[in-house]
Short mmCIF file of C-alpha atoms in Angstrom, two decimals:
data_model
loop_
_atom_site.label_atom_id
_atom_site.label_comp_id
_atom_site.label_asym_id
_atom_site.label_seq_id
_atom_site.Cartn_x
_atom_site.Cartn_y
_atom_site.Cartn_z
CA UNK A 1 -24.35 93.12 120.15
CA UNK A 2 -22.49 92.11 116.72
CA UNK A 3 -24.10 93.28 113.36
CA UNK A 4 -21.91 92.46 110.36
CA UNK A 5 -22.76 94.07 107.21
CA UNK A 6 -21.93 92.18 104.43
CA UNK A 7 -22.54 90.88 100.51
CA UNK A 8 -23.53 87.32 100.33
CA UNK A 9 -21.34 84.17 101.41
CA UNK A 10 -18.47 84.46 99.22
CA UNK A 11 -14.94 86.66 98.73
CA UNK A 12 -14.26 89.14 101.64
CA UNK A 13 -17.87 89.14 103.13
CA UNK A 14 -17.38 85.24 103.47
CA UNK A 15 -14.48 85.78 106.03
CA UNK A 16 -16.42 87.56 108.95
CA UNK A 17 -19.65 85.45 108.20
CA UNK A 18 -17.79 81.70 108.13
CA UNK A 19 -15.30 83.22 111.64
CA UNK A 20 -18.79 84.15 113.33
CA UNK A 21 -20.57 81.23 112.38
CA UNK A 22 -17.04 78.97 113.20
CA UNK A 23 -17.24 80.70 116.96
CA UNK A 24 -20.89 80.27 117.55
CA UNK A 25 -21.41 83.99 117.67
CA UNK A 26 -25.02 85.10 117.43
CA UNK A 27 -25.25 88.08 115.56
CA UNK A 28 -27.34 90.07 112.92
CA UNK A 29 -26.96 89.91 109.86
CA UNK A 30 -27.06 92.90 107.20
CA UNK A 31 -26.98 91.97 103.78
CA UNK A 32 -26.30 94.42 101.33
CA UNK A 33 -27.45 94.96 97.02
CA UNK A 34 -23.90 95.47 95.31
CA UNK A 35 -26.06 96.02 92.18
CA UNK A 36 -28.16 99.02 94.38
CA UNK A 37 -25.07 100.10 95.42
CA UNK A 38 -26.12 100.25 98.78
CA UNK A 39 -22.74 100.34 100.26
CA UNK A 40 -22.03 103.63 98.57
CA UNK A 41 -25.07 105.17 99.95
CA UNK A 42 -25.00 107.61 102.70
CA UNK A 43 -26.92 105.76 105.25
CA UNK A 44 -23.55 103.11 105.12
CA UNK A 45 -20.87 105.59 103.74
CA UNK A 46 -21.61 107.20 107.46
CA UNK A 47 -20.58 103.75 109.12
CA UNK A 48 -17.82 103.45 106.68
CA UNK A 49 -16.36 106.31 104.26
CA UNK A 50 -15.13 103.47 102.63
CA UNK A 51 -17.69 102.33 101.08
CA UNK A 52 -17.05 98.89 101.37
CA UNK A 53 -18.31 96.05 103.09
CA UNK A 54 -17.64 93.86 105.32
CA UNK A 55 -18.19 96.00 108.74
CA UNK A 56 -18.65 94.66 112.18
CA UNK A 57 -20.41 97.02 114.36
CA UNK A 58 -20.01 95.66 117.82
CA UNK A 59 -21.69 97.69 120.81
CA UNK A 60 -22.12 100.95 118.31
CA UNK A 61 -17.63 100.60 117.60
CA UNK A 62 -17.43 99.78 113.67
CA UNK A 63 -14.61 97.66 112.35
CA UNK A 64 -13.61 97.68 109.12
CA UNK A 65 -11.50 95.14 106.66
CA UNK A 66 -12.48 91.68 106.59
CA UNK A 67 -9.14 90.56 107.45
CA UNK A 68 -8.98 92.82 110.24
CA UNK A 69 -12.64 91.68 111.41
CA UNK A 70 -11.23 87.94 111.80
CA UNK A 71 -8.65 89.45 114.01
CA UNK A 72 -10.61 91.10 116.14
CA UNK A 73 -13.18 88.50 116.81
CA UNK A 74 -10.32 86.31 117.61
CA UNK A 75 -9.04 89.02 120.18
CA UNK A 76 -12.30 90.02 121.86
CA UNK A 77 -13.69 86.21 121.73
CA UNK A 78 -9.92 84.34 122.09
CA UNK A 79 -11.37 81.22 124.40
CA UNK A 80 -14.67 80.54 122.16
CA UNK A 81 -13.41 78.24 119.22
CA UNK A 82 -9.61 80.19 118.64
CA UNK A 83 -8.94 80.29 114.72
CA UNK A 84 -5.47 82.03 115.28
CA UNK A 85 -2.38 79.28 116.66
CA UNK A 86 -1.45 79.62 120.24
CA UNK A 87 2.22 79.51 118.35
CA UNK A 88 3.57 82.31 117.82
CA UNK A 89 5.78 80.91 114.87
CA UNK A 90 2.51 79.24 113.32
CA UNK A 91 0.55 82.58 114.25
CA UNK A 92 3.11 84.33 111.85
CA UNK A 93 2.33 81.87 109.36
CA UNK A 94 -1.33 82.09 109.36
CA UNK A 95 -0.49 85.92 109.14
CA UNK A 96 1.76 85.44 106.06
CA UNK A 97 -1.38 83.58 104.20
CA UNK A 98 -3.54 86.14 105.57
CA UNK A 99 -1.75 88.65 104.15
CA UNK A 100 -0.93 86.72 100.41
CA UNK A 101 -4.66 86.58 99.73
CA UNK A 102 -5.48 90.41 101.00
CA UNK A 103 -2.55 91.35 98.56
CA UNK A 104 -2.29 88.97 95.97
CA UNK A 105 -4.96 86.05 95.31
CA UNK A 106 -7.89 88.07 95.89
CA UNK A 107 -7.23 90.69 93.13
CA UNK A 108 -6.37 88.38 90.74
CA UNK A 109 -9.84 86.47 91.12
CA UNK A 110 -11.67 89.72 91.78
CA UNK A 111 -10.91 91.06 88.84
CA UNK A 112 -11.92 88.06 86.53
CA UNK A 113 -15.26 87.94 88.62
CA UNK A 114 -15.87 91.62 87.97
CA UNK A 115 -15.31 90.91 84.41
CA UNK A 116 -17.41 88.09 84.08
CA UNK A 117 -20.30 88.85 86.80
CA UNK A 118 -20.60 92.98 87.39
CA UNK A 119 -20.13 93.80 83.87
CA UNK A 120 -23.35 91.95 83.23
CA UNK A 121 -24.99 93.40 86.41
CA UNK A 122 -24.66 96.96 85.24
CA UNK A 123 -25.12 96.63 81.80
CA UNK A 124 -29.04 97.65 81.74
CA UNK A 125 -28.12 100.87 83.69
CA UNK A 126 -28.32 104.05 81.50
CA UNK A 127 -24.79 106.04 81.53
CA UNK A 128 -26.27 107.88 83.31
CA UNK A 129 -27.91 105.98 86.19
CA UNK A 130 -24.53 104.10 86.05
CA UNK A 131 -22.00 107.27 86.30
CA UNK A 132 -24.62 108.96 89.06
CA UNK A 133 -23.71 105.34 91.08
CA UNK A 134 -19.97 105.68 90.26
CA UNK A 135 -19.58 109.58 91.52
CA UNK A 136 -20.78 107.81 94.92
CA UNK A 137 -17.98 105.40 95.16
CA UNK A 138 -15.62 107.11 97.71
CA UNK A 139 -12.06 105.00 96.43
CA UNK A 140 -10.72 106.65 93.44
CA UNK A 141 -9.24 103.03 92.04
CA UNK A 142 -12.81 101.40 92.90
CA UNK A 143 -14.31 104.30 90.69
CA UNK A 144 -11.92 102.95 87.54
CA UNK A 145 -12.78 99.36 88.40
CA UNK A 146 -16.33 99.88 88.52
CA UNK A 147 -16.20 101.52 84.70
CA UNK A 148 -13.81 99.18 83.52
CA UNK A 149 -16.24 96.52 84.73
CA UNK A 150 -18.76 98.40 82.56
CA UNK A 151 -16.82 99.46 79.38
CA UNK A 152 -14.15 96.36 79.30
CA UNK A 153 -11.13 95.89 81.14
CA UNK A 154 -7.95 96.14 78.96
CA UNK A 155 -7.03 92.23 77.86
CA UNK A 156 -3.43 92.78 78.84
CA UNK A 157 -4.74 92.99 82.55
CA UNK A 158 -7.24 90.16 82.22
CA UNK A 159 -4.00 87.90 80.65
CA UNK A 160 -1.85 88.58 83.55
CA UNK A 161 -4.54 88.43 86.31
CA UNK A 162 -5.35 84.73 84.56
CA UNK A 163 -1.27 84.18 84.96
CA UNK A 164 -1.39 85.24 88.79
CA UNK A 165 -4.10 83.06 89.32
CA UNK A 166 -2.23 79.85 87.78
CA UNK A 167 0.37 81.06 89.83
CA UNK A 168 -1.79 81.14 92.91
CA UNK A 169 -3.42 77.51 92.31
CA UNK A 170 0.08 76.14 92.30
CA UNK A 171 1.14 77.72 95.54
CA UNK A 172 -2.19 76.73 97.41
CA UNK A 173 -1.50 73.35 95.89
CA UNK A 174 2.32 72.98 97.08
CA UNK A 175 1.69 74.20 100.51
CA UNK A 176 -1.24 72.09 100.99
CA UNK A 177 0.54 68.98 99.93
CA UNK A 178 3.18 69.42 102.75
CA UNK A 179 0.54 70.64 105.69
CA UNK A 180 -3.46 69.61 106.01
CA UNK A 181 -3.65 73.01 106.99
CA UNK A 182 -2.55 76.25 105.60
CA UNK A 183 -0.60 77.27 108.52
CA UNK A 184 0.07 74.24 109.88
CA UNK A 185 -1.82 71.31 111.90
CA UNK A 186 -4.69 73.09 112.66
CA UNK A 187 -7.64 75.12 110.80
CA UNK A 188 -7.44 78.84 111.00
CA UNK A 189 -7.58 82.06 109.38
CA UNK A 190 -5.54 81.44 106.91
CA UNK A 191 -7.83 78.94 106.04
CA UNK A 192 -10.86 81.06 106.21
CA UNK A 193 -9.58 83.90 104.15
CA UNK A 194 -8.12 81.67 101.41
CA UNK A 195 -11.44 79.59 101.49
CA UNK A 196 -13.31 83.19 101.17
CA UNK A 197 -11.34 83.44 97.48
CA UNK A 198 -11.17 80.12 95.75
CA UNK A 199 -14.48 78.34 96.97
CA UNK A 200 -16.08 78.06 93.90
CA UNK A 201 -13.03 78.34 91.37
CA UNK A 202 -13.87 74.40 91.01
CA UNK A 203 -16.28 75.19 89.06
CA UNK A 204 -15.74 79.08 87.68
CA UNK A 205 -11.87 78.16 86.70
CA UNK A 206 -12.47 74.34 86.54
CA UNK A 207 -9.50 74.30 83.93
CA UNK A 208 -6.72 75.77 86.50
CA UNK A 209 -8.39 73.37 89.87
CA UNK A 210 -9.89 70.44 89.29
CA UNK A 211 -8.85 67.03 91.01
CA UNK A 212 -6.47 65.76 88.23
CA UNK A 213 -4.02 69.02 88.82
CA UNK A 214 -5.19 69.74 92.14
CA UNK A 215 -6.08 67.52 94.04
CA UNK A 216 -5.19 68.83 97.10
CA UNK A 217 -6.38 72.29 97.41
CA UNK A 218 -10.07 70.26 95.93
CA UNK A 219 -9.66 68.85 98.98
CA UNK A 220 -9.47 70.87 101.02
CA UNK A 221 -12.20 73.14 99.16
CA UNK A 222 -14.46 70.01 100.43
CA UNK A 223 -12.98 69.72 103.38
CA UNK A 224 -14.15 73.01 104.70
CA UNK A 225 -17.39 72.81 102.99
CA UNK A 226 -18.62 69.95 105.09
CA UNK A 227 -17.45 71.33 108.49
CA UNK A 228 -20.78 72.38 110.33
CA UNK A 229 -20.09 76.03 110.56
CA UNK A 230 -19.84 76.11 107.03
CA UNK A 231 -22.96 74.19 105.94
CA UNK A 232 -24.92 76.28 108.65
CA UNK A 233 -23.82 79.72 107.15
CA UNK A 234 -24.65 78.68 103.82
CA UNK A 235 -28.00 77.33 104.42
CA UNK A 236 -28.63 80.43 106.12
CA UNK A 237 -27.17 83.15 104.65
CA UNK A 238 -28.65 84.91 101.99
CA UNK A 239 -26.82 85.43 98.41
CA UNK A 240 -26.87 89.11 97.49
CA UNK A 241 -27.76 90.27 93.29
CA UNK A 242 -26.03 86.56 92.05
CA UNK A 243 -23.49 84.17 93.22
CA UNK A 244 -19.86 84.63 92.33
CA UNK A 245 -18.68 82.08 90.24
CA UNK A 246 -21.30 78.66 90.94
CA UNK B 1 18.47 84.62 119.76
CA UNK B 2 17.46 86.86 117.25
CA UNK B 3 19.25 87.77 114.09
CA UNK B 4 17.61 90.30 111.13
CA UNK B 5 18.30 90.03 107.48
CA UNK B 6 17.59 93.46 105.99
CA UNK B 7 18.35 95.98 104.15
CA UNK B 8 19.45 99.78 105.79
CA UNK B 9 16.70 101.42 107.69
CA UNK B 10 14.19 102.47 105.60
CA UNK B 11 10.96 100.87 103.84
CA UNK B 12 10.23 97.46 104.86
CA UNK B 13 13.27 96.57 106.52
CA UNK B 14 12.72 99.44 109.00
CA UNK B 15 9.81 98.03 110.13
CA UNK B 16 11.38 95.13 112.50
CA UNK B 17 14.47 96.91 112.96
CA UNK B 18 12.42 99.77 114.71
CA UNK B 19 10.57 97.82 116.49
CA UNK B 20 13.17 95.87 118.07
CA UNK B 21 14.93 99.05 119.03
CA UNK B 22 11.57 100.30 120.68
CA UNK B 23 11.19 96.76 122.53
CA UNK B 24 14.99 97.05 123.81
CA UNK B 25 15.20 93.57 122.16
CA UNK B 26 18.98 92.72 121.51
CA UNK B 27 20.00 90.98 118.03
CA UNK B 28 21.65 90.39 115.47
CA UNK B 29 21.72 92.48 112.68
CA UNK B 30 22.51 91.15 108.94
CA UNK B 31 22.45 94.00 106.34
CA UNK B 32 22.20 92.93 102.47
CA UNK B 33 23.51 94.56 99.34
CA UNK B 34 20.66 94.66 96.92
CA UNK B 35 22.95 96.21 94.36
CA UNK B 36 24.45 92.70 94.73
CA UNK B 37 21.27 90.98 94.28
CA UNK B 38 22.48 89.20 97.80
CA UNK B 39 18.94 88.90 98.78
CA UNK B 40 18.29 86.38 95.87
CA UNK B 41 21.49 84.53 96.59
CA UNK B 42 21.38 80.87 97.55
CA UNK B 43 22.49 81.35 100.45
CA UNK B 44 19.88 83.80 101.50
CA UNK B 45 16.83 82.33 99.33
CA UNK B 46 17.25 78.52 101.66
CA UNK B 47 16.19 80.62 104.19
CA UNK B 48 13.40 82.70 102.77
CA UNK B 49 12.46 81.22 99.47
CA UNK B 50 11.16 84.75 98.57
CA UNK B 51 14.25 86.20 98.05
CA UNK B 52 12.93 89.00 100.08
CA UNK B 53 14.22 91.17 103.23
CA UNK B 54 13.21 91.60 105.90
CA UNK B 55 13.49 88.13 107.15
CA UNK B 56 13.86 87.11 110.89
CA UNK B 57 15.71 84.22 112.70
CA UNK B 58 14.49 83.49 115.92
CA UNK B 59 16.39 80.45 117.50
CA UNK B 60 16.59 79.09 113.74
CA UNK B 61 12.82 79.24 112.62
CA UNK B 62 12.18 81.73 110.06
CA UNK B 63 9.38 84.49 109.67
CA UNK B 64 9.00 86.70 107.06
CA UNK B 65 7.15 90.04 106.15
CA UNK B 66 7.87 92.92 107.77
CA UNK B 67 4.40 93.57 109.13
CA UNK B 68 4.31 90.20 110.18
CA UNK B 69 7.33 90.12 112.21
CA UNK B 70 6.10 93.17 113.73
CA UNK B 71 3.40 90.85 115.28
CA UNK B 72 5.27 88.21 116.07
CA UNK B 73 7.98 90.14 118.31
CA UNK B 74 4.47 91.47 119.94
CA UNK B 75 3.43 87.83 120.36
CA UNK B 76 6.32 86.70 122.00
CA UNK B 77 7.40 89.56 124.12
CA UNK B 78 4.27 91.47 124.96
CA UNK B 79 5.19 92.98 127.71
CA UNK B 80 8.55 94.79 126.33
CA UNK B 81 7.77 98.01 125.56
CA UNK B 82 3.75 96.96 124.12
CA UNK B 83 3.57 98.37 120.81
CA UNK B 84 -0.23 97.34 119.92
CA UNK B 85 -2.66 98.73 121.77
CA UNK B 86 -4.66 96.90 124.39
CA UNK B 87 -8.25 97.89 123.15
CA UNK B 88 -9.23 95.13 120.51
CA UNK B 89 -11.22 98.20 118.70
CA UNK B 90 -7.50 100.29 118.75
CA UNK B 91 -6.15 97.44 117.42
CA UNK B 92 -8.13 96.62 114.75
CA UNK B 93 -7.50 100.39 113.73
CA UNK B 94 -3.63 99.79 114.40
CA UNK B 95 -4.18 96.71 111.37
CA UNK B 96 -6.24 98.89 109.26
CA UNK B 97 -3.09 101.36 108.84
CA UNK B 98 -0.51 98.33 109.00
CA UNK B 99 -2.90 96.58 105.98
CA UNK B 100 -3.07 99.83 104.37
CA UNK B 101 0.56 100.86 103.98
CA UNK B 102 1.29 97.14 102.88
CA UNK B 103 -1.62 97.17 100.00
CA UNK B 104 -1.42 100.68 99.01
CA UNK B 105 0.82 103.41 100.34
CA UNK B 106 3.88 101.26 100.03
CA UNK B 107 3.45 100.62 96.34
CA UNK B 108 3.36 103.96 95.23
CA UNK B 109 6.39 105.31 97.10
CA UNK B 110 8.26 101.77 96.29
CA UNK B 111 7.45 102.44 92.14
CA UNK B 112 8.93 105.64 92.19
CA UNK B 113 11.98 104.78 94.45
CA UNK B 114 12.43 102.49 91.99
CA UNK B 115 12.27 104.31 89.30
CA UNK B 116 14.49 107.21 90.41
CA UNK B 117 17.43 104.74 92.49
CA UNK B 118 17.11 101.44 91.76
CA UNK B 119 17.43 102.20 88.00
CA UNK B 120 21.29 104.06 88.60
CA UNK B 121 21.95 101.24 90.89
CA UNK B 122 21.92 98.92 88.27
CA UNK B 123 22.99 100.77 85.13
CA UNK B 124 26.33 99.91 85.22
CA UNK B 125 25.56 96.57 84.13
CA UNK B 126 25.23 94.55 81.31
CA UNK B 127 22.60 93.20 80.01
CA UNK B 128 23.92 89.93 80.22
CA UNK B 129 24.81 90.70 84.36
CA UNK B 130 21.77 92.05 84.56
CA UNK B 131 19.39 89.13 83.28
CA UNK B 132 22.09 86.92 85.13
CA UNK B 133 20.68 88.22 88.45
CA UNK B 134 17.05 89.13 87.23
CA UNK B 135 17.10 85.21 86.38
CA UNK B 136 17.38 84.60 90.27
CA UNK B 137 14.89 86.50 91.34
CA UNK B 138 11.76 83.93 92.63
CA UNK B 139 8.80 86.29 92.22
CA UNK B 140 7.26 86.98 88.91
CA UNK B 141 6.24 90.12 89.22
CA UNK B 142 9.44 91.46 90.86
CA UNK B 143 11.23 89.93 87.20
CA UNK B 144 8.84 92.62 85.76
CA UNK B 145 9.82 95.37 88.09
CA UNK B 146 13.55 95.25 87.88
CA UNK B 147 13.32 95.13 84.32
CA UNK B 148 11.26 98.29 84.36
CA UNK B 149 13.78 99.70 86.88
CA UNK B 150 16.47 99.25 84.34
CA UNK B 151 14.65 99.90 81.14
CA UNK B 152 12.23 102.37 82.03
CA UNK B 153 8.47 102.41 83.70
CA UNK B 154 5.55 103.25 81.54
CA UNK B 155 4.65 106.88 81.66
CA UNK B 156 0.99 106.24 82.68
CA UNK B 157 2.22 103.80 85.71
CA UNK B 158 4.63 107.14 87.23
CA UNK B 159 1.77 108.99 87.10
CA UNK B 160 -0.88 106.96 88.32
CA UNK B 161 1.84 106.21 91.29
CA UNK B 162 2.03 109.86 91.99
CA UNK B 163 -1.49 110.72 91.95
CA UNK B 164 -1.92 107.44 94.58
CA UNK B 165 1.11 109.40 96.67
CA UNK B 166 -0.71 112.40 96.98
CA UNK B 167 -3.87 111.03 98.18
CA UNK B 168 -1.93 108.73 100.89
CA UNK B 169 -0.25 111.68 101.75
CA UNK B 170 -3.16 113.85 102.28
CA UNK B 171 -5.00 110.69 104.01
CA UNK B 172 -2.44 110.45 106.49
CA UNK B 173 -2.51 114.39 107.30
CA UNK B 174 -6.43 114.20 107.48
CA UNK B 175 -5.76 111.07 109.88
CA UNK B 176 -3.09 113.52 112.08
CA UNK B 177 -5.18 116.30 112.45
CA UNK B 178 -7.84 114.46 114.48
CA UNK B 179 -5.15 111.92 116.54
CA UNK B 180 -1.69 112.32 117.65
CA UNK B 181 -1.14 108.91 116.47
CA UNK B 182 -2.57 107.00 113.76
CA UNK B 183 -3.82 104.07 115.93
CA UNK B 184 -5.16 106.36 118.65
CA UNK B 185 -3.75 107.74 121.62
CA UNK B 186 -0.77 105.86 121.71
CA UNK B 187 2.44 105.24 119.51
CA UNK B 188 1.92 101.82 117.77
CA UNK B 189 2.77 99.48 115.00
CA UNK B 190 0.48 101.76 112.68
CA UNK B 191 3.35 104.44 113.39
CA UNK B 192 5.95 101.98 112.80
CA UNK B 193 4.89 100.87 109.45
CA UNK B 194 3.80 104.06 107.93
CA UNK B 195 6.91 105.65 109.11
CA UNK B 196 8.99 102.75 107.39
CA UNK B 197 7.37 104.72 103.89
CA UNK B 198 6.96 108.11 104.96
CA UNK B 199 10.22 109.16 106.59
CA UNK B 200 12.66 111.15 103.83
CA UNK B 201 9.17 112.24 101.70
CA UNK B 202 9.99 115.55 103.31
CA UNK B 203 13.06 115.61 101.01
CA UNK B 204 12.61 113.51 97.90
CA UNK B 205 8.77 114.49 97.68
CA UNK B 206 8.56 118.33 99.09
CA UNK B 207 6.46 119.13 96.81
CA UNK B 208 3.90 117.16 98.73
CA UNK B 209 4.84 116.85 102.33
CA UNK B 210 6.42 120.25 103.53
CA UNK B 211 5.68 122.67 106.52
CA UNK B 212 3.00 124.33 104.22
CA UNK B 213 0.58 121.86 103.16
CA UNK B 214 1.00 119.11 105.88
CA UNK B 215 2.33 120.39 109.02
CA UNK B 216 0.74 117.38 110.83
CA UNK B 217 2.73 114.70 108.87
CA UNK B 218 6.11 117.12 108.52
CA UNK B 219 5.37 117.04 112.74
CA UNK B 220 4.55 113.43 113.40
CA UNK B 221 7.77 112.54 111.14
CA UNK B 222 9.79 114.60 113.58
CA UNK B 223 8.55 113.46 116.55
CA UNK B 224 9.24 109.67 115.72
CA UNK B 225 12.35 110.55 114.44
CA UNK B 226 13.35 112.38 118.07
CA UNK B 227 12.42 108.90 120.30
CA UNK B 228 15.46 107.47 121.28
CA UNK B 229 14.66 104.14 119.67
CA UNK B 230 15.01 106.05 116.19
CA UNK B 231 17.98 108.12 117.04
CA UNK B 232 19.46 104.69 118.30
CA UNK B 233 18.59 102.55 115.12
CA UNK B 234 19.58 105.29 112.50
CA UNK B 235 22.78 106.21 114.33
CA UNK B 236 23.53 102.10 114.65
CA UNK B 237 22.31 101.01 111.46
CA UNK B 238 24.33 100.69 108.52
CA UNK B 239 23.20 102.05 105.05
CA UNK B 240 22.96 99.62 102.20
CA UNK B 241 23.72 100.61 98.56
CA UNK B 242 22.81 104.26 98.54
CA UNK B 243 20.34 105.87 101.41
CA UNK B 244 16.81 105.82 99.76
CA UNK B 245 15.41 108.93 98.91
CA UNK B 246 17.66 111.65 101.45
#
């Protein structure tokens, strides 16, 4: 039995939901209140100490990392719908995009989201309902992020995560006008996890993609947005405090 | 045929070079001098336009990232010497400590290396050498670092590095103490990787890992550093520059 525990359709949670929903997996869904912070409390600190979703609990064995979740649905389910290339050279690639957006694109966009979305969810919270929350958040960097989210984040960090996500755009853009794909010919992962990150940046950084300077990555944006899996998870799943950036 | 582009074994490039001496996998090794900015050389940047070692050539396609082409020797010779483990849940906890070492231990250890060599490596330069080279560097952010490397890192950023050291360092001793190795049972990539940033902290951070305070890590260390693969690749291996932290 699958149960993935997870925020609404969108950034990491998207990645497990849209690869479950892609391989026709039935499972149960668990949707978590960011602005509860029910994934800091102890009833889901004791599946992960992490304190972070998404998690896969499959047969009572909890995986963790959304990346890492897409992997491991691919190994344990490899024949039903396979989102990784048999080739091992294209496999690498998918792995290289994988890995950009866990390291790179995903902060970038994370932290103008936090700065624009969870500052205003935590802004009717007393200090001290909102430091009681904090002293529950088990990663000392997510601690900082969550009071920087409340009290401003420095503008010298919100200029150069703006400047890594120009950068990003352009790179999405380039590869995608030599491949349809991120990896290559087919749909995969890399897809998936990008997709997780800048669906919605049409509209939330409309100035930086938009289909006069990218018309490619808006593409593909659509492109995965009409495939059934994706219209099925987003009809069913439901949003968590507020959408992301829509 | 497979030839590697690194630098001397330690950090990223010891990665692949490890793991091809675990896998018995014969090739051909090209070591860079990064005190020669050779890894941003023409030459070397038409065949990864990242400027960055490790990079691999297997029968002339290219893959890059050292985690990565961890996975991909796995992909295409599984059955040399398996260095994932065959339980999907074991190795989604081998990519946990593979993702983390790439997203967070890495980065710590890397700004201080930095700080302490890569600044005398390039002091002997001018400033107009030294923005010569810096100018053919592809990646924004490594621009930033070298400068910093030459001129100096913000206080605040050493620190904040250090304090991230000495929880990785007492994350991996918690991890030790309950499993021999960090994936599970057996000796895996999550070894691999981690030891690619941990080996030599015995001597340039003793303050942290010593015999006292982490005799799990100071042990695990030493036992990957007594397999014959290691013995092999250090004793083979030339040095780049300046060894890294020994």
């Amino acid at each position: 039995m699958l149960t993935l525990y997870s925020f609404g359709p969108g950034a990491n949670s998207l990645k497990p939901l849209l690869t479950l929903y892609e391989k026709g997996l039935a499972f149960t869904p668990r949707v978590l209140d960011p602005s509860k912070f029910e994934h800091n409390a102890p009833w889901f600190t004791a599946l992960n100490p992490n304190g972070q979703v998404p998690a896969l609990d499959h047969d009572g064995k909890v995986i963790v990392e959304s990346t890492v979740i897409c992997e491991y649905l691919e190994d344990v389910f490899p024949d039903q719908v396979p989102l990784r290339p048999a080739d091992p050279n294209q496999r690498a690639q998918m792995r290289v995009w994988t890995k950009w957006v866990d390291e790179y694109f995903c902060w970038c966009v994370s932290t103008i989201g936090w700065n624009r979305m969870v500052s205003r969810m935590v802004a009717h919270m007393s200090d001290e309902e909102f430091e009681a929350h904090v002293a529950n958040v088990p990663i000392e960097e997510q601690k900082l992020k969550w009071r920087r989210a409340r009290h401003g984040f420095p503008q010298a960090l919100l200029d150069e995560e703006m400047a890594k996500i120009a950068r990003s755009v352009k790179k999405l853009e380039a590869r995608l006008s030599e491949s349809p794909w991120l990896a290559g010919p087919d749909y995969s992962l890399a897809d998936i996890c990008n997709f997780a990150i800048a669906n919605g940046m049409q509209h939330g950084f409309a100035d930086l993609v938009n289909a006069t300077d990218t018309p490619r990555l808006i593409d593909w944006i659509a492109r995965i947005n009409a495939r059934p899996a994706a219209r099925e998870m987003f009809a069913r799943s439901k949003r968590e405090w507020t959408p992301r950036e829509q």
